[in-house]
Amino acid sequence: MSHKKARPDTLLNMAGILIAVAVVSGVALAYVHSATASICLAAESAKKIESAKKILPDFDNKPSDKMRRFLVDANDNIKEIDPESSLDDKSKECLCEYFPATKGGVPVGAAITTFTNKGYSGHFVLMVGIGADGKVTEVSVIDHKETPGLGAQMVEDPFRTQFKGRVGGKPFVVKQDGGDVQAITGATISSRAFCDALNRAYKVFAEASK
Amino acid sequence: MKLYEFFTKGLIKENIIFGMVLGLCPTLATTTSAKNGINMGIAMVIVMVGSNFFISLIRHMVPSKVRIPVYIVIIAAFTTIIELLMKAYTPDIYAQLGIYIPLIVANCVPLVSAESSAAKYPPLPSILSGAGTGVGVILAFAVLGGVRELLGNGTLYEIRVLPQNLKTFMIFVMPPGAFICLGFLVAGFAKVRDRIYPKKAA
Amino acid sequence: MHEMKPVFDLIGTYAVFAPFVLMLISYTFVHNPVLTQFLGMCPFVGVTSRVDTSLGMSYATAFVVTMSTIVSWLINTTILVPLKIEFLYIVVFILVVASLVQIIEIIMKKVTPALYQALGIYLPLITTNCIVLGTVILAIEIKHFDLFQSAVFAIANCFGFALGLIVMSGIREQLELFDVPKAMRGIPIAFVAAGLISLAFMGFSGLVK
């Protein structure tokens, strides 16, 4: 094996190689980013439609056609916005989307994307299906950064499925706080946050049904 | 050193997780189940193979004083590529592993691999060495994840092994169990390694 | 009933500072970065065989973590976000950390040689310590804190890191005196001890909602 000597440590050499490597990786990353950005977006919206299909009762319209968007601030003030408007990152964090479902023209419920900022790692996003009778049909987790194996268990049974068929008139509260929701062992914070997101969905549901 | 040895030494002889006890953040954090551990290991292998290849290509051009920053930028670039690809194609896995994907860059493992092989050898041995170290990582994560999943949840790679009504030790899925499991596995690993590769009498 | 106006508005002051005090308690005890998030594990195992070295490591890390969180936050909001190149955050933040470590090393060598003597050996190790990049990414990319919150978060994480290191090294110093089974000596028994500390820290959960 030939042992070529490394370049001498002159300032020009050092700065040159660092800048060259940084620029090359920057360009390469920009390329990968632009190539994956559209796939990311498509996957995200496909996931929403897919989740909406799963969590709603039988329906025959296209829920995304009549989608409505609401911004919910820290004090739970709800403001409806134009569904087509573009949003910055800050407002995306407090966005709830409302997908109404009908069967033969009769409303059968809605799928609502909702969020919480009280998770163990802050923000996460759920989608809740609410029937016309106000009962939870199903909940699915769209996006979260909770601890793998602990808070992340909210994706699985039996935690997530316990909400099925419950009426969301009064807020969901975990047992530790005097409610009746069975929290995930070792992940009370995530469980509380999950309830917080569900309660927000019901506020949006009430606002949208006005 | 024969070419295949670049690959095999990383598996058991110089296993970077159990043997050298490096790269502990993902080791402890992402091994709540065998599946999570293996996914994390795969992400790390790709980063290591890619960065070792490029570092090895430019190894003669890099003045030794800035070598670490240059390696870190290359590793960071590959970490970002993995992150973007995972976000696009496997968003569920990305959501599970969360912050530990970007943290691959601050992990000692790829940097040690770059320093010990890519900085010295041509591309092919460097790739093999990166892959070997990486497969060693996957093995370690799979074993640790498997043990924790089995003891904590009664399942192995999401397949139920222990009877449903048997009480399992939740604690093994939680942080304390990670430490305790790793402690015993490191001790057990040293025994196994010394049996396979007996130390030459000094 | 409300005529009396206190000279020092205790409730008002509390309302302003409470979130930060809570954050300090939360990340020092409840969400201890080392024992629950596994950030900064390498020094946790590597330098905790003695109490004084782990103190030194804690000081040096605290300095780097706080500085790099602030600098990265500023770069993120003034350069990355306006140019829409947030996807470069990993490369940019690790470069910030690496160059800060270099700069701090040079400045310390010139200005406070005594401190450099004491902490210098830890500085190169800090770049590849996940707690630095972990804190930066958590504060900026995941929790979206503002500058002040990020700084408090960084300090709180450092307290947690220091606490973990010091408790651990205290226990390991004692462990040397015990007759540990041969196979478990050194690192394995240290992990088991860490597991038990972590178990003890789980008792803090629920302290901060």
mmCIF file with all atom_site columns, C-alpha atoms in Angstrom, chain B residues 25-171:
data_model
loop_
_atom_site.group_PDB
_atom_site.id
_atom_site.type_symbol
_atom_site.label_atom_id
_atom_site.label_alt_id
_atom_site.label_comp_id
_atom_site.label_asym_id
_atom_site.label_entity_id
_atom_site.label_seq_id
_atom_site.pdbx_PDB_ins_code
_atom_site.Cartn_x
_atom_site.Cartn_y
_atom_site.Cartn_z
_atom_site.occupancy
_atom_site.B_iso_or_equiv
_atom_site.pdbx_formal_charge
_atom_site.auth_seq_id
_atom_site.auth_comp_id
_atom_site.auth_asym_id
_atom_site.auth_atom_id
_atom_site.pdbx_PDB_model_num
ATOM 1   C CA . CYS B 1 25  ? -27.085 7.051   23.071 1.00 0.00 ? 25  CYS B CA 1
ATOM 2   C CA . PRO B 1 26  ? -28.871 5.121   20.307 1.00 0.00 ? 26  PRO B CA 1
ATOM 3   C CA . THR B 1 27  ? -27.859 1.814   21.916 1.00 0.00 ? 27  THR B CA 1
ATOM 4   C CA . LEU B 1 28  ? -29.880 2.565   25.010 1.00 0.00 ? 28  LEU B CA 1
ATOM 5   C CA . ALA B 1 29  ? -32.585 4.787   23.577 1.00 0.00 ? 29  ALA B CA 1
ATOM 6   C CA . THR B 1 30  ? -33.744 2.977   20.462 1.00 0.00 ? 30  THR B CA 1
ATOM 7   C CA . THR B 1 31  ? -33.569 -0.644  21.601 1.00 0.00 ? 31  THR B CA 1
ATOM 8   C CA . THR B 1 32  ? -37.003 -0.724  23.222 1.00 0.00 ? 32  THR B CA 1
ATOM 9   C CA . SER B 1 33  ? -37.790 -3.490  20.734 1.00 0.00 ? 33  SER B CA 1
ATOM 10  C CA . ALA B 1 34  ? -35.781 -5.644  18.359 1.00 0.00 ? 34  ALA B CA 1
ATOM 11  C CA . LYS B 1 35  ? -37.417 -3.974  15.370 1.00 0.00 ? 35  LYS B CA 1
ATOM 12  C CA . ASN B 1 36  ? -36.544 -0.434  16.480 1.00 0.00 ? 36  ASN B CA 1
ATOM 13  C CA . GLY B 1 37  ? -32.982 -1.484  17.245 1.00 0.00 ? 37  GLY B CA 1
ATOM 14  C CA . ILE B 1 38  ? -32.518 -3.118  13.843 1.00 0.00 ? 38  ILE B CA 1
ATOM 15  C CA . ASN B 1 39  ? -33.987 -0.117  12.000 1.00 0.00 ? 39  ASN B CA 1
ATOM 16  C CA . MET B 1 40  ? -31.628 2.200   13.849 1.00 0.00 ? 40  MET B CA 1
ATOM 17  C CA . GLY B 1 41  ? -28.713 -0.106  13.077 1.00 0.00 ? 41  GLY B CA 1
ATOM 18  C CA . ILE B 1 42  ? -29.563 -0.112  9.360  1.00 0.00 ? 42  ILE B CA 1
ATOM 19  C CA . ALA B 1 43  ? -29.621 3.692   9.277  1.00 0.00 ? 43  ALA B CA 1
ATOM 20  C CA . MET B 1 44  ? -26.200 3.728   10.928 1.00 0.00 ? 44  MET B CA 1
ATOM 21  C CA . VAL B 1 45  ? -24.728 1.199   8.482  1.00 0.00 ? 45  VAL B CA 1
ATOM 22  C CA . ILE B 1 46  ? -25.789 3.291   5.500  1.00 0.00 ? 46  ILE B CA 1
ATOM 23  C CA . VAL B 1 47  ? -24.253 6.423   7.023  1.00 0.00 ? 47  VAL B CA 1
ATOM 24  C CA . MET B 1 48  ? -21.016 4.594   7.816  1.00 0.00 ? 48  MET B CA 1
ATOM 25  C CA . VAL B 1 49  ? -20.603 2.898   4.450  1.00 0.00 ? 49  VAL B CA 1
ATOM 26  C CA . GLY B 1 50  ? -21.300 6.130   2.560  1.00 0.00 ? 50  GLY B CA 1
ATOM 27  C CA . SER B 1 51  ? -19.132 8.368   4.670  1.00 0.00 ? 51  SER B CA 1
ATOM 28  C CA . ASN B 1 52  ? -16.267 5.856   4.829  1.00 0.00 ? 52  ASN B CA 1
ATOM 29  C CA . PHE B 1 53  ? -16.267 5.652   1.030  1.00 0.00 ? 53  PHE B CA 1
ATOM 30  C CA . PHE B 1 54  ? -16.022 9.407   0.528  1.00 0.00 ? 54  PHE B CA 1
ATOM 31  C CA . ILE B 1 55  ? -13.568 9.988   3.359  1.00 0.00 ? 55  ILE B CA 1
ATOM 32  C CA . SER B 1 56  ? -11.345 7.278   1.961  1.00 0.00 ? 56  SER B CA 1
ATOM 33  C CA . LEU B 1 57  ? -11.485 8.874   -1.511 1.00 0.00 ? 57  LEU B CA 1
ATOM 34  C CA . ILE B 1 58  ? -10.299 12.249  -0.282 1.00 0.00 ? 58  ILE B CA 1
ATOM 35  C CA . ARG B 1 59  ? -8.027  11.007  2.499  1.00 0.00 ? 59  ARG B CA 1
ATOM 36  C CA . HIS B 1 60  ? -4.826  12.280  0.825  1.00 0.00 ? 60  HIS B CA 1
ATOM 37  C CA . MET B 1 61  ? -6.252  15.740  0.224  1.00 0.00 ? 61  MET B CA 1
ATOM 38  C CA . VAL B 1 62  ? -7.141  16.505  3.819  1.00 0.00 ? 62  VAL B CA 1
ATOM 39  C CA . PRO B 1 63  ? -4.547  18.267  5.984  1.00 0.00 ? 63  PRO B CA 1
ATOM 40  C CA . SER B 1 64  ? -4.420  16.417  9.284  1.00 0.00 ? 64  SER B CA 1
ATOM 41  C CA . LYS B 1 65  ? -5.370  19.426  11.430 1.00 0.00 ? 65  LYS B CA 1
ATOM 42  C CA . VAL B 1 66  ? -8.804  19.849  9.848  1.00 0.00 ? 66  VAL B CA 1
ATOM 43  C CA . ARG B 1 67  ? -9.391  16.152  9.328  1.00 0.00 ? 67  ARG B CA 1
ATOM 44  C CA . ILE B 1 68  ? -11.979 15.780  12.115 1.00 0.00 ? 68  ILE B CA 1
ATOM 45  C CA . PRO B 1 69  ? -14.168 18.724  10.958 1.00 0.00 ? 69  PRO B CA 1
ATOM 46  C CA . VAL B 1 70  ? -14.026 17.433  7.370  1.00 0.00 ? 70  VAL B CA 1
ATOM 47  C CA . TYR B 1 71  ? -15.060 13.940  8.475  1.00 0.00 ? 71  TYR B CA 1
ATOM 48  C CA . ILE B 1 72  ? -17.869 15.382  10.586 1.00 0.00 ? 72  ILE B CA 1
ATOM 49  C CA . VAL B 1 73  ? -19.241 17.396  7.661  1.00 0.00 ? 73  VAL B CA 1
ATOM 50  C CA . ILE B 1 74  ? -19.250 14.297  5.451  1.00 0.00 ? 74  ILE B CA 1
ATOM 51  C CA . ILE B 1 75  ? -20.919 12.200  8.155  1.00 0.00 ? 75  ILE B CA 1
ATOM 52  C CA . ALA B 1 76  ? -23.453 14.996  8.755  1.00 0.00 ? 76  ALA B CA 1
ATOM 53  C CA . ALA B 1 77  ? -24.231 15.104  5.035  1.00 0.00 ? 77  ALA B CA 1
ATOM 54  C CA . PHE B 1 78  ? -24.948 11.376  4.959  1.00 0.00 ? 78  PHE B CA 1
ATOM 55  C CA . THR B 1 79  ? -27.004 11.615  8.127  1.00 0.00 ? 79  THR B CA 1
ATOM 56  C CA . THR B 1 80  ? -29.119 14.328  6.519  1.00 0.00 ? 80  THR B CA 1
ATOM 57  C CA . ILE B 1 81  ? -29.565 12.220  3.377  1.00 0.00 ? 81  ILE B CA 1
ATOM 58  C CA . ILE B 1 82  ? -30.765 9.287   5.498  1.00 0.00 ? 82  ILE B CA 1
ATOM 59  C CA . GLU B 1 83  ? -33.063 11.592  7.436  1.00 0.00 ? 83  GLU B CA 1
ATOM 60  C CA . LEU B 1 84  ? -34.618 13.031  4.257  1.00 0.00 ? 84  LEU B CA 1
ATOM 61  C CA . LEU B 1 85  ? -35.022 9.601   2.669  1.00 0.00 ? 85  LEU B CA 1
ATOM 62  C CA . MET B 1 86  ? -36.588 8.149   5.809  1.00 0.00 ? 86  MET B CA 1
ATOM 63  C CA . LYS B 1 87  ? -38.969 11.102  6.084  1.00 0.00 ? 87  LYS B CA 1
ATOM 64  C CA . ALA B 1 88  ? -40.059 10.518  2.488  1.00 0.00 ? 88  ALA B CA 1
ATOM 65  C CA . TYR B 1 89  ? -40.224 6.727   2.276  1.00 0.00 ? 89  TYR B CA 1
ATOM 66  C CA . THR B 1 90  ? -40.530 5.349   5.806  1.00 0.00 ? 90  THR B CA 1
ATOM 67  C CA . PRO B 1 91  ? -42.186 8.118   7.833  1.00 0.00 ? 91  PRO B CA 1
ATOM 68  C CA . ASP B 1 92  ? -43.406 5.643   10.464 1.00 0.00 ? 92  ASP B CA 1
ATOM 69  C CA . ILE B 1 93  ? -39.917 4.385   11.260 1.00 0.00 ? 93  ILE B CA 1
ATOM 70  C CA . TYR B 1 94  ? -38.642 7.946   11.258 1.00 0.00 ? 94  TYR B CA 1
ATOM 71  C CA . ALA B 1 95  ? -41.326 8.932   13.741 1.00 0.00 ? 95  ALA B CA 1
ATOM 72  C CA . GLN B 1 96  ? -40.338 6.056   16.022 1.00 0.00 ? 96  GLN B CA 1
ATOM 73  C CA . LEU B 1 97  ? -36.620 6.824   16.042 1.00 0.00 ? 97  LEU B CA 1
ATOM 74  C CA . GLY B 1 98  ? -37.090 10.591  16.174 1.00 0.00 ? 98  GLY B CA 1
ATOM 75  C CA . ILE B 1 99  ? -34.178 12.677  17.358 1.00 0.00 ? 99  ILE B CA 1
ATOM 76  C CA . TYR B 1 100 ? -31.743 9.760   17.397 1.00 0.00 ? 100 TYR B CA 1
ATOM 77  C CA . ILE B 1 101 ? -31.474 9.844   13.586 1.00 0.00 ? 101 ILE B CA 1
ATOM 78  C CA . PRO B 1 102 ? -29.933 13.358  13.446 1.00 0.00 ? 102 PRO B CA 1
ATOM 79  C CA . LEU B 1 103 ? -27.865 12.409  16.485 1.00 0.00 ? 103 LEU B CA 1
ATOM 80  C CA . ILE B 1 104 ? -26.027 9.743   14.447 1.00 0.00 ? 104 ILE B CA 1
ATOM 81  C CA . VAL B 1 105 ? -23.661 12.554  13.536 1.00 0.00 ? 105 VAL B CA 1
ATOM 82  C CA . ALA B 1 106 ? -22.737 13.249  17.148 1.00 0.00 ? 106 ALA B CA 1
ATOM 83  C CA . ASN B 1 107 ? -22.296 9.562   17.791 1.00 0.00 ? 107 ASN B CA 1
ATOM 84  C CA . CYS B 1 108 ? -18.774 8.281   18.230 1.00 0.00 ? 108 CYS B CA 1
ATOM 85  C CA . VAL B 1 109 ? -19.311 5.196   16.051 1.00 0.00 ? 109 VAL B CA 1
ATOM 86  C CA . PRO B 1 110 ? -19.127 6.646   12.504 1.00 0.00 ? 110 PRO B CA 1
ATOM 87  C CA . LEU B 1 111 ? -16.276 8.950   13.514 1.00 0.00 ? 111 LEU B CA 1
ATOM 88  C CA . VAL B 1 112 ? -14.276 6.110   15.071 1.00 0.00 ? 112 VAL B CA 1
ATOM 89  C CA . SER B 1 113 ? -14.877 4.039   11.962 1.00 0.00 ? 113 SER B CA 1
ATOM 90  C CA . ALA B 1 114 ? -13.685 6.930   9.773  1.00 0.00 ? 114 ALA B CA 1
ATOM 91  C CA . GLU B 1 115 ? -10.591 7.549   11.890 1.00 0.00 ? 115 GLU B CA 1
ATOM 92  C CA . SER B 1 116 ? -9.574  3.916   12.210 1.00 0.00 ? 116 SER B CA 1
ATOM 93  C CA . SER B 1 117 ? -10.145 2.738   8.649  1.00 0.00 ? 117 SER B CA 1
ATOM 94  C CA . ALA B 1 118 ? -11.278 5.300   6.083  1.00 0.00 ? 118 ALA B CA 1
ATOM 95  C CA . ALA B 1 119 ? -8.474  7.710   6.934  1.00 0.00 ? 119 ALA B CA 1
ATOM 96  C CA . LYS B 1 120 ? -5.845  5.031   6.304  1.00 0.00 ? 120 LYS B CA 1
ATOM 97  C CA . TYR B 1 121 ? -7.098  2.576   3.702  1.00 0.00 ? 121 TYR B CA 1
ATOM 98  C CA . PRO B 1 122 ? -8.387  2.699   0.094  1.00 0.00 ? 122 PRO B CA 1
ATOM 99  C CA . PRO B 1 123 ? -12.144 2.815   -0.584 1.00 0.00 ? 123 PRO B CA 1
ATOM 100 C CA . LEU B 1 124 ? -12.900 -0.920  -0.791 1.00 0.00 ? 124 LEU B CA 1
ATOM 101 C CA . PRO B 1 125 ? -11.457 -1.963  2.587  1.00 0.00 ? 125 PRO B CA 1
ATOM 102 C CA . SER B 1 126 ? -12.967 1.180   4.115  1.00 0.00 ? 126 SER B CA 1
ATOM 103 C CA . ILE B 1 127 ? -16.429 0.289   2.864  1.00 0.00 ? 127 ILE B CA 1
ATOM 104 C CA . LEU B 1 128 ? -16.016 -3.266  4.125  1.00 0.00 ? 128 LEU B CA 1
ATOM 105 C CA . SER B 1 129 ? -14.817 -2.042  7.470  1.00 0.00 ? 129 SER B CA 1
ATOM 106 C CA . GLY B 1 130 ? -17.733 0.397   7.741  1.00 0.00 ? 130 GLY B CA 1
ATOM 107 C CA . ALA B 1 131 ? -20.178 -2.345  6.793  1.00 0.00 ? 131 ALA B CA 1
ATOM 108 C CA . GLY B 1 132 ? -18.588 -4.767  9.268  1.00 0.00 ? 132 GLY B CA 1
ATOM 109 C CA . THR B 1 133 ? -18.719 -2.289  12.117 1.00 0.00 ? 133 THR B CA 1
ATOM 110 C CA . GLY B 1 134 ? -22.284 -1.473  11.104 1.00 0.00 ? 134 GLY B CA 1
ATOM 111 C CA . VAL B 1 135 ? -23.416 -5.088  11.033 1.00 0.00 ? 135 VAL B CA 1
ATOM 112 C CA . GLY B 1 136 ? -21.813 -5.434  14.458 1.00 0.00 ? 136 GLY B CA 1
ATOM 113 C CA . VAL B 1 137 ? -23.988 -2.513  15.556 1.00 0.00 ? 137 VAL B CA 1
ATOM 114 C CA . ILE B 1 138 ? -27.116 -4.145  14.107 1.00 0.00 ? 138 ILE B CA 1
ATOM 115 C CA . LEU B 1 139 ? -26.294 -7.424  15.889 1.00 0.00 ? 139 LEU B CA 1
ATOM 116 C CA . ALA B 1 140 ? -25.777 -5.623  19.177 1.00 0.00 ? 140 ALA B CA 1
ATOM 117 C CA . PHE B 1 141 ? -28.988 -3.580  18.811 1.00 0.00 ? 141 PHE B CA 1
ATOM 118 C CA . ALA B 1 142 ? -30.956 -6.669  17.813 1.00 0.00 ? 142 ALA B CA 1
ATOM 119 C CA . VAL B 1 143 ? -29.734 -8.637  20.834 1.00 0.00 ? 143 VAL B CA 1
ATOM 120 C CA . LEU B 1 144 ? -30.293 -5.792  23.298 1.00 0.00 ? 144 LEU B CA 1
ATOM 121 C CA . GLY B 1 145 ? -33.636 -4.882  21.726 1.00 0.00 ? 145 GLY B CA 1
ATOM 122 C CA . GLY B 1 146 ? -34.698 -8.519  21.648 1.00 0.00 ? 146 GLY B CA 1
ATOM 123 C CA . VAL B 1 147 ? -33.864 -9.127  25.309 1.00 0.00 ? 147 VAL B CA 1
ATOM 124 C CA . ARG B 1 148 ? -35.647 -5.950  26.406 1.00 0.00 ? 148 ARG B CA 1
ATOM 125 C CA . GLU B 1 149 ? -38.691 -6.657  24.258 1.00 0.00 ? 149 GLU B CA 1
ATOM 126 C CA . LEU B 1 150 ? -38.909 -10.252 25.486 1.00 0.00 ? 150 LEU B CA 1
ATOM 127 C CA . LEU B 1 151 ? -38.552 -9.403  29.172 1.00 0.00 ? 151 LEU B CA 1
ATOM 128 C CA . GLY B 1 152 ? -40.564 -6.213  29.040 1.00 0.00 ? 152 GLY B CA 1
ATOM 129 C CA . ASN B 1 153 ? -43.329 -7.064  26.640 1.00 0.00 ? 153 ASN B CA 1
ATOM 130 C CA . GLY B 1 154 ? -43.247 -10.820 26.093 1.00 0.00 ? 154 GLY B CA 1
ATOM 131 C CA . THR B 1 155 ? -42.781 -10.451 22.354 1.00 0.00 ? 155 THR B CA 1
ATOM 132 C CA . LEU B 1 156 ? -39.876 -10.890 19.966 1.00 0.00 ? 156 LEU B CA 1
ATOM 133 C CA . TYR B 1 157 ? -39.843 -8.814  16.785 1.00 0.00 ? 157 TYR B CA 1
ATOM 134 C CA . GLU B 1 158 ? -43.535 -8.109  17.500 1.00 0.00 ? 158 GLU B CA 1
ATOM 135 C CA . ILE B 1 159 ? -44.370 -11.834 17.598 1.00 0.00 ? 159 ILE B CA 1
ATOM 136 C CA . ARG B 1 160 ? -45.788 -12.982 20.923 1.00 0.00 ? 160 ARG B CA 1
ATOM 137 C CA . VAL B 1 161 ? -43.474 -15.529 22.506 1.00 0.00 ? 161 VAL B CA 1
ATOM 138 C CA . LEU B 1 162 ? -44.514 -15.616 26.141 1.00 0.00 ? 162 LEU B CA 1
ATOM 139 C CA . PRO B 1 163 ? -48.142 -16.378 27.081 1.00 0.00 ? 163 PRO B CA 1
ATOM 140 C CA . GLN B 1 164 ? -50.438 -13.366 26.979 1.00 0.00 ? 164 GLN B CA 1
ATOM 141 C CA . ASN B 1 165 ? -51.415 -13.533 30.652 1.00 0.00 ? 165 ASN B CA 1
ATOM 142 C CA . LEU B 1 166 ? -47.851 -13.869 31.946 1.00 0.00 ? 166 LEU B CA 1
ATOM 143 C CA . LYS B 1 167 ? -46.810 -10.708 33.794 1.00 0.00 ? 167 LYS B CA 1
ATOM 144 C CA . THR B 1 168 ? -43.737 -9.192  32.156 1.00 0.00 ? 168 THR B CA 1
ATOM 145 C CA . PHE B 1 169 ? -41.312 -6.645  33.560 1.00 0.00 ? 169 PHE B CA 1
ATOM 146 C CA . MET B 1 170 ? -42.372 -3.290  32.094 1.00 0.00 ? 170 MET B CA 1
ATOM 147 C CA . ILE B 1 171 ? -39.197 -1.851  33.596 1.00 0.00 ? 171 ILE B CA 1
#
